[in-house]
Tab-separated table of C-alpha atoms in Angstrom:
chain	number	residue	atom	x	y	z
A	268	MET	CA	-16.671	-7.992	18.693
A	269	ARG	CA	-14.102	-5.330	19.028
A	270	ILE	CA	-11.375	-5.761	16.144
A	271	LEU	CA	-7.650	-3.692	15.851
A	272	ILE	CA	-6.895	-2.763	12.276
A	273	ILE	CA	-3.549	-3.302	12.166
A	274	ASN	CA	-1.749	-1.038	9.063
A	275	GLN	CA	-0.139	1.884	7.813
A	276	GLY	CA	-3.967	4.232	7.952
A	277	HIS	CA	-1.938	6.662	10.264
A	278	THR	CA	0.550	7.698	7.473
A	279	GLN	CA	0.699	10.169	4.931
A	280	ASN	CA	0.461	7.977	2.123
A	281	ILE	CA	-2.721	8.204	0.595
A	282	GLY	CA	-2.786	4.525	-0.574
A	283	ASP	CA	-2.432	3.617	3.395
A	284	VAL	CA	-5.001	5.901	4.038
A	285	ALA	CA	-7.598	4.652	1.680
A	286	ILE	CA	-6.766	0.986	2.874
A	287	ASN	CA	-7.676	1.798	6.229
A	288	GLU	CA	-10.547	3.858	5.451
A	289	ALA	CA	-12.202	1.126	3.248
A	290	ILE	CA	-11.775	-1.469	5.542
A	291	VAL	CA	-13.460	0.424	8.231
A	292	SER	CA	-15.924	1.618	6.255
A	293	ALA	CA	-16.738	-1.912	5.106
A	294	ILE	CA	-16.977	-3.534	8.306
A	295	SER	CA	-18.795	-1.004	10.672
A	296	GLY	CA	-20.615	-0.635	7.091
A	297	SER	CA	-21.958	-4.148	7.414
A	298	PHE	CA	-21.361	-5.771	10.912
A	299	ASP	CA	-22.048	-4.995	14.589
A	300	ILE	CA	-18.432	-4.941	15.115
A	301	GLN	CA	-16.325	-1.540	16.811
A	302	THR	CA	-12.423	-0.972	14.961
A	303	ARG	CA	-10.053	0.659	16.644
A	304	SER	CA	-6.827	1.297	13.685
A	305	VAL	CA	-2.994	1.583	15.549
A	306	PRO	CA	-0.109	1.643	13.438
A	307	PHE	CA	1.561	-1.497	12.010
A	308	SER	CA	5.257	-0.517	12.159
A	309	ILE	CA	5.418	0.260	15.670
A	310	GLY	CA	9.942	2.380	16.383
A	311	PRO	CA	11.216	1.423	19.154
A	312	ASP	CA	10.876	4.809	20.534
A	313	THR	CA	7.185	3.988	21.289
A	314	ALA	CA	7.457	2.847	24.079
A	315	GLU	CA	7.599	3.893	27.381
A	316	LYS	CA	9.392	7.779	27.591
A	317	SER	CA	12.193	8.010	30.134
A	318	LEU	CA	16.043	8.524	29.194
A	319	ILE	CA	16.565	4.819	29.335
A	320	CYS	CA	14.103	4.167	26.503
A	321	TRP	CA	15.346	6.930	24.745
A	322	ALA	CA	19.121	5.740	24.642
A	323	LEU	CA	18.390	2.109	23.985
A	324	ALA	CA	15.987	3.410	21.208
A	325	LYS	CA	19.196	4.967	19.264
A	326	VAL	CA	21.446	1.959	20.641
A	327	SER	CA	18.979	-0.480	18.619
A	328	ASN	CA	19.843	0.721	15.328
A	329	HIS	CA	23.048	-1.301	15.145
A	330	SER	CA	21.621	-4.255	17.810
A	331	SER	CA	17.952	-6.386	16.891
A	332	LEU	CA	17.698	-7.778	19.846
A	333	ILE	CA	17.305	-4.449	21.388
A	334	TYR	CA	15.338	-3.392	18.308
A	335	GLU	CA	12.903	-6.001	18.630
A	336	ALA	CA	12.624	-5.899	22.413
A	337	LEU	CA	11.881	-2.219	22.371
A	338	VAL	CA	8.920	-2.952	19.434
A	339	SER	CA	7.916	-5.998	21.708
A	340	ARG	CA	7.020	-4.052	24.533
A	341	ALA	CA	5.486	-1.178	22.376
A	342	ILE	CA	3.312	-3.595	20.859
A	343	LYS	CA	1.695	-4.864	23.971
A	344	SER	CA	1.507	-1.798	25.509
A	345	VAL	CA	-1.058	-0.779	22.142
A	346	LEU	CA	-2.815	-4.510	22.710
A	347	ASP	CA	-2.920	-3.796	26.703
A	348	ALA	CA	-4.730	-0.146	25.631
A	349	GLU	CA	-7.125	-1.984	23.058
A	350	LYS	CA	-8.507	-4.245	24.693
A	351	CYS	CA	-9.694	-6.000	21.168
A	352	ASP	CA	-11.350	-9.904	20.696
A	353	ALA	CA	-9.327	-9.964	17.255
A	354	ALA	CA	-7.205	-7.945	14.524
A	355	ILE	CA	-6.696	-7.179	10.895
A	356	ILE	CA	-3.414	-6.934	9.360
A	357	GLY	CA	-2.810	-4.962	6.459
A	358	GLY	CA	-3.505	-4.474	3.480
A	359	GLY	CA	0.187	-3.585	1.697
A	360	GLU	CA	3.513	-4.630	1.166
A	361	LEU	CA	3.386	-6.734	4.787
A	362	LEU	CA	6.308	-8.557	3.052
A	363	HIS	CA	8.309	-6.180	1.742
A	364	GLY	CA	11.693	-7.891	1.666
A	365	PHE	CA	14.168	-5.600	1.991
A	366	HIS	CA	12.135	-3.390	4.784
A	367	LYS	CA	13.865	-5.188	7.825
A	368	PRO	CA	11.409	-3.023	10.377
A	369	PHE	CA	8.305	-4.827	8.311
A	370	ALA	CA	9.461	-8.370	8.969
A	371	SER	CA	10.177	-7.876	12.301
A	372	ALA	CA	6.487	-6.103	12.954
A	373	PHE	CA	4.936	-8.860	11.185
A	374	TYR	CA	6.532	-11.238	13.174
A	375	LEU	CA	5.909	-9.722	16.827
A	376	TRP	CA	2.736	-8.172	16.172
A	377	THR	CA	1.143	-11.875	15.636
A	378	ARG	CA	3.500	-13.405	17.949
A	379	GLU	CA	1.836	-10.980	20.338
A	380	LEU	CA	-1.294	-11.727	19.305
A	381	ARG	CA	-1.223	-15.575	19.551
A	382	ARG	CA	0.439	-15.483	23.043
A	383	ARG	CA	-2.614	-13.411	24.169
A	384	GLY	CA	-5.245	-15.722	22.503
A	385	ILE	CA	-6.537	-12.763	19.907
A	386	PRO	CA	-7.304	-14.526	15.901
A	387	VAL	CA	-5.717	-12.380	13.533
A	388	CYS	CA	-6.552	-12.437	9.285
A	389	ALA	CA	-3.877	-10.827	6.668
A	390	LEU	CA	-5.290	-8.657	4.110
A	391	GLY	CA	-4.479	-7.476	0.908
A	392	VAL	CA	-0.765	-9.173	1.593
A	393	SER	CA	1.684	-8.258	-1.469
A	394	GLY	CA	5.580	-8.305	-1.363
A	395	ASP	CA	8.917	-9.451	-2.838
A	396	MET	CA	10.634	-11.985	-2.117
A	397	PRO	CA	13.315	-11.194	0.648
A	398	ASN	CA	16.782	-12.466	-0.054
A	399	SER	CA	17.447	-13.369	3.558
A	400	LYS	CA	16.414	-16.419	5.591
A	401	TRP	CA	16.110	-14.570	8.520
A	402	MET	CA	13.615	-12.521	6.785
A	403	LYS	CA	11.756	-15.438	5.371
A	404	SER	CA	11.550	-17.159	8.733
A	405	ARG	CA	9.860	-14.111	9.849
A	406	TYR	CA	7.305	-14.052	7.314
A	407	LYS	CA	6.706	-17.655	7.445
A	408	ALA	CA	5.924	-18.065	11.345
A	409	ALA	CA	3.955	-14.822	10.802
A	410	LEU	CA	1.938	-15.910	7.845
A	411	GLN	CA	0.859	-19.467	9.953
A	412	ARG	CA	-0.281	-17.474	13.161
A	413	CYS	CA	-3.023	-16.200	10.830
A	414	SER	CA	-6.506	-17.444	10.496
A	415	SER	CA	-6.326	-16.243	7.277
A	416	VAL	CA	-4.049	-14.885	4.282
A	417	GLY	CA	-5.624	-12.851	1.892
A	418	VAL	CA	-3.576	-11.975	-1.021
A	419	ARG	CA	-3.577	-8.886	-4.036
A	420	ASP	CA	-1.971	-10.591	-6.598
A	421	LEU	CA	-0.639	-14.138	-8.354
A	422	GLN	CA	2.667	-13.463	-7.717
A	423	THR	CA	3.100	-12.857	-4.229
A	424	LEU	CA	-0.023	-15.885	-4.184
A	425	HIS	CA	2.477	-17.852	-5.293
A	426	TYR	CA	5.333	-17.148	-2.394
A	427	VAL	CA	2.762	-17.619	-0.042
A	428	LYS	CA	1.470	-20.687	-1.182
A	429	GLN	CA	4.994	-22.595	-2.223
A	430	GLU	CA	7.913	-20.885	-0.568
A	431	TYR	CA	5.638	-20.236	2.660
A	432	GLY	CA	3.223	-22.732	2.497
A	433	ILE	CA	0.062	-21.420	3.393
A	434	GLU	CA	-1.634	-23.413	0.966
A	435	SER	CA	-5.420	-22.309	2.151
A	436	SER	CA	-4.024	-18.566	1.016
A	437	TYR	CA	-6.392	-16.767	-1.238
A	438	ARG	CA	-6.458	-14.125	-3.632
A	439	ALA	CA	-8.282	-11.440	-3.801
A	440	PRO	CA	-8.257	-7.654	-5.219
A	441	ASP	CA	-6.700	-4.817	-3.250
A	442	VAL	CA	-9.165	-3.227	-0.765
A	443	VAL	CA	-8.929	-0.101	-2.038
A	444	PHE	CA	-10.866	-0.847	-5.126
A	445	SER	CA	-14.098	-1.307	-2.983
A	446	TYR	CA	-13.326	1.925	-1.765
A	447	GLY	CA	-16.342	3.767	-3.653
A	448	LEU	CA	-19.173	1.215	-2.779
A	449	SER	CA	-19.436	2.835	1.186
A	450	HIS	CA	-17.949	6.395	0.551
A	451	GLU	CA	-20.037	8.825	-1.886
A	452	LEU	CA	-17.186	10.061	-4.669
A	453	PRO	CA	-16.969	13.257	-6.486
A	454	GLU	CA	-19.218	14.066	-9.601
A	455	ARG	CA	-16.813	12.753	-12.772
A	456	ALA	CA	-15.732	16.303	-14.467
A	457	ARG	CA	-14.735	14.406	-17.820
A	458	SER	CA	-16.524	11.770	-20.506
A	459	ALA	CA	-15.652	9.972	-22.719
A	460	SER	CA	-16.361	12.716	-26.075
A	461	ASP	CA	-13.721	14.701	-24.301
A	462	THR	CA	-10.904	14.949	-26.798
A	463	ASP	CA	-7.959	16.053	-25.387
A	464	SER	CA	-7.203	14.259	-22.392
A	465	ILE	CA	-5.991	15.613	-19.295
A	466	ILE	CA	-2.752	13.507	-17.046
A	467	MET	CA	-2.343	12.847	-13.979
A	468	PHE	CA	1.665	12.065	-13.956
A	469	THR	CA	2.658	10.607	-10.469
A	470	PRO	CA	6.331	9.658	-10.838
A	471	ALA	CA	7.996	7.991	-7.403
A	472	ASP	CA	11.431	8.668	-6.005
A	473	LEU	CA	12.798	4.563	-6.738
A	474	GLN	CA	15.648	2.424	-5.068
A	475	LYS	CA	18.528	1.875	-7.152
A	476	LYS	CA	17.585	-1.963	-7.282
A	477	TYR	CA	14.295	-0.979	-8.822
A	478	LEU	CA	15.905	1.624	-11.342
A	479	GLN	CA	18.172	-1.874	-12.313
A	480	TYR	CA	14.480	-3.100	-12.825
A	481	LEU	CA	13.695	-0.837	-15.792
A	482	GLY	CA	17.690	-0.889	-17.157
A	483	ILE	CA	19.045	2.043	-15.341
A	484	ASP	CA	21.945	3.184	-13.099
A	485	THR	CA	21.932	6.920	-12.020
A	486	GLN	CA	18.810	9.265	-11.161
A	487	GLU	CA	19.782	11.677	-14.695
A	488	GLU	CA	18.995	8.258	-16.279
A	489	TYR	CA	15.848	7.826	-14.478
A	490	LEU	CA	14.661	11.547	-15.440
A	491	SER	CA	15.347	11.010	-18.765
A	492	TYR	CA	13.350	7.894	-18.416
A	493	LEU	CA	10.067	9.245	-16.534
A	494	THR	CA	10.041	12.404	-19.097
A	495	GLU	CA	10.108	10.665	-22.129
A	496	ALA	CA	7.278	8.042	-20.480
A	497	LEU	CA	5.422	11.419	-20.120
A	498	PHE	CA	5.659	12.416	-23.472
A	499	GLN	CA	4.863	9.396	-25.378
A	500	GLU	CA	1.378	9.399	-23.091
A	501	VAL	CA	1.550	13.260	-24.194
A	502	GLU	CA	1.041	12.409	-27.385
A	503	ALA	CA	-0.522	9.537	-27.538
A	504	ARG	CA	-3.443	10.782	-26.073
A	505	SER	CA	-3.702	14.327	-27.647
A	506	ALA	CA	-3.266	15.737	-23.856
A	507	LYS	CA	-4.314	19.349	-22.953
A	508	LYS	CA	-3.085	18.870	-19.189
A	509	VAL	CA	-0.375	17.419	-17.507
A	510	LEU	CA	-1.391	17.765	-13.514
A	511	PHE	CA	2.128	16.444	-11.372
A	512	ALA	CA	0.944	14.823	-8.110
A	513	SER	CA	1.732	11.912	-5.796
A	514	THR	CA	0.054	10.119	-3.335
A	515	ASP	CA	3.317	10.193	-0.944
A	516	PRO	CA	4.881	13.605	0.112
A	517	SER	CA	8.124	11.718	0.169
A	518	ASP	CA	7.967	11.753	-4.021
A	519	TYR	CA	7.806	15.883	-3.799
A	520	ALA	CA	11.571	16.536	-5.105
A	521	ILE	CA	11.317	14.355	-8.050
A	522	ILE	CA	8.318	16.311	-8.903
A	523	ASP	CA	9.418	18.997	-8.756
A	524	ALA	CA	12.513	18.067	-10.807
A	525	LEU	CA	10.982	16.810	-13.232
A	526	PHE	CA	8.101	19.386	-13.470
A	527	SER	CA	11.037	22.378	-13.966
A	528	ARG	CA	12.311	19.424	-16.968
A	529	CYS	CA	9.234	18.918	-18.538
A	530	SER	CA	7.342	22.160	-18.443
A	531	PRO	CA	9.349	23.987	-21.171
A	532	ARG	CA	8.964	20.819	-23.821
A	533	LEU	CA	4.977	20.943	-22.886
A	534	GLU	CA	4.128	24.772	-22.875
A	535	GLY	CA	5.900	24.541	-26.416
A	536	LEU	CA	3.226	21.673	-27.214
A	537	SER	CA	0.420	24.121	-26.023
A	538	VAL	CA	-0.208	21.305	-22.882
A	539	GLU	CA	-0.584	23.592	-19.572
A	540	ALA	CA	1.350	21.952	-16.782
A	541	GLU	CA	0.841	21.884	-13.108
A	542	VAL	CA	1.590	20.537	-9.733
A	543	LEU	CA	-0.716	19.300	-7.170
A	544	PRO	CA	0.158	20.163	-4.073
A	545	TYR	CA	0.185	17.277	-1.626
A	546	GLY	CA	-3.377	17.206	0.508
A	547	ASN	CA	-5.784	14.389	1.066
A	548	LEU	CA	-7.730	11.658	-0.015
A	549	ASP	CA	-10.493	14.022	-0.374
A	550	THR	CA	-8.820	16.204	-2.472
A	551	PHE	CA	-6.765	13.803	-4.377
A	552	LEU	CA	-9.986	11.639	-5.505
A	553	PHE	CA	-11.848	15.143	-6.530
A	554	GLU	CA	-8.828	16.430	-8.733
A	555	LEU	CA	-9.499	12.763	-10.007
A	556	SER	CA	-12.635	13.350	-10.820
A	557	ASN	CA	-11.184	15.795	-13.595
A	558	ILE	CA	-8.831	13.019	-15.016
A	559	ASP	CA	-8.523	11.457	-18.253
A	560	ILE	CA	-5.483	9.123	-17.609
A	561	VAL	CA	-3.400	8.692	-14.737
A	562	LEU	CA	0.408	7.648	-15.209
A	563	SER	CA	1.420	6.277	-12.489
A	564	CYS	CA	4.793	4.297	-10.547
A	565	ARG	CA	1.899	3.711	-7.469
A	566	MET	CA	-0.293	1.556	-7.791
A	567	HIS	CA	-2.909	2.657	-5.485
A	568	ALA	CA	-2.931	5.833	-7.736
A	569	CYS	CA	-4.091	3.411	-10.409
A	570	ILE	CA	-6.764	2.172	-8.411
A	571	LEU	CA	-8.017	5.361	-7.092
A	572	GLY	CA	-7.799	6.729	-10.445
A	573	LEU	CA	-10.122	3.382	-11.571
A	574	VAL	CA	-12.578	4.191	-9.014
A	575	CYS	CA	-13.170	7.629	-10.153
A	576	GLY	CA	-13.436	6.532	-13.829
A	577	CYS	CA	-10.248	6.768	-15.219
A	578	LYS	CA	-8.201	4.900	-17.433
A	579	PHE	CA	-4.401	4.230	-16.486
A	580	THR	CA	-0.242	3.615	-17.738
A	581	VAL	CA	1.781	2.117	-15.109
A	582	ILE	CA	5.590	2.735	-14.707
A	583	PRO	CA	6.672	-0.994	-14.978
A	584	PHE	CA	9.577	-0.613	-11.958
A	585	LYS	CA	8.358	-3.916	-10.185
A	586	GLU	CA	7.160	-6.769	-12.126
A	587	LYS	CA	3.757	-6.418	-10.073
A	588	LEU	CA	3.111	-3.215	-11.601
A	589	GLN	CA	2.939	-5.372	-15.020
A	590	VAL	CA	1.093	-7.783	-13.846
A	591	PHE	CA	-1.560	-5.778	-12.440
A	592	ALA	CA	-1.592	-3.668	-15.908
A	593	MET	CA	-2.091	-7.027	-17.542
A	594	GLU	CA	-5.033	-7.392	-14.891
A	595	TYR	CA	-6.546	-4.493	-15.336
A	596	SER	CA	-5.553	-1.966	-17.441
A	597	SER	CA	-8.727	-3.648	-20.272
A	598	ILE	CA	-11.877	-4.563	-17.399
A	599	PRO	CA	-14.648	-2.133	-18.505
A	600	SER	CA	-16.119	-1.911	-15.241
A	601	ILE	CA	-14.379	-1.969	-11.686
A	602	GLU	CA	-17.848	-2.901	-10.423
A	603	GLY	CA	-17.061	-6.656	-10.481
A	604	VAL	CA	-13.553	-6.271	-8.922
A	605	ALA	CA	-14.467	-3.524	-6.164
A	606	LEU	CA	-17.328	-6.791	-5.128
A	607	ASP	CA	-15.027	-9.171	-4.448
A	608	ALA	CA	-12.956	-6.496	-2.903
A	609	ARG	CA	-15.532	-6.153	0.132
A	610	ARG	CA	-15.885	-10.161	-0.311
A	611	SER	CA	-12.388	-10.805	0.795
A	612	ILE	CA	-12.967	-8.284	3.842
A	613	VAL	CA	-16.195	-10.243	4.532
A	614	GLU	CA	-14.451	-13.372	4.308
A	615	ALA	CA	-11.575	-12.510	6.731
A	616	ILE	CA	-14.818	-11.313	9.829
A	617	ASP	CA	-16.565	-14.438	8.860
A	618	ALA	CA	-12.589	-16.200	9.412
A	619	LEU	CA	-11.871	-14.035	12.505
A	620	ARG	CA	-15.328	-14.947	14.229
A	621	SER	CA	-15.183	-19.002	13.501
A	622	ALA	CA	-11.348	-18.327	15.434
A	623	ALA	CA	-12.542	-16.638	18.282
A	624	SER	CA	-15.769	-19.217	18.377
A	625	LYS	CA	-13.048	-22.151	18.448
A	626	SER	CA	-10.709	-20.336	20.958
A	627	ASN	CA	-14.162	-19.556	23.405
A	628	ASP	CA	-15.061	-23.237	22.793
A	629	GLU	CA	-11.363	-24.750	24.309
């Protein structure tokens, strides 16, 4: 059996890379299955390279019909080249209610897979409830085409069941929790007996709607909010060092701004401050092995911290981050969570095999 893994694992976002590696390693380590990973969000300029296609791609910024025609063409090209028996889409924020390309990609991938009789599962689904009826109808159609739908948080599970009518959907932990089951992790350099903590601070450059959730209107207010959140953590944890870092290279402008703002005050408290240059998943995990607390806007930074034995504190710019903190901040061990996350991948494979078998019988 050959399974196409469709997600954002090709990007520079370390969380997305970890999702892809967790899924691929779980499948290749447990099943006689070949996998191939391809990008989920395909731009309209990905199809056949020609002057006409280039011109249409430019026009597509202003025309949904042309945009979707080009993306659909690109998806067909991928599926023609990557022969597969089944597909997994996910995980991550597939139901990103404010992101039109994601709404189109999920809809167009599942439509083309259905046309070809290729069963597909959605795994690790999360997202917001869209304001647009058009987006909502697209997500509903895409979810209905899936043989199984695994959701990573209770809020999204409610949306999927109540708003989209997918009663068979189920909740399972984010697949990144299972990363340590199939990958060797760096040896932990910190212990519970260490009295002075080391904090990894991973802020994010947020859109205005998320600032409003925090009760903030301007970027300056946001920088002040993050600064105070950091110093509250420094005081509460008796920190001796703060490492500024991120799982996404797009966050480094705000990291540099915060470092410039915070480092003099940290120096006055005899707290060492350092910016970790953006690297890759392996280097990020290595740094986590020497961290006690992850203070983060990024959920996957928190999960990878838990995988490496760290505690975490979220910057709650989304309700889902607050729920995530309530679910996982006090657990004594993630062993059971990791096994549940791995089990969700196995269940997706079982659903695909069952769907493929039914298709062959027909």
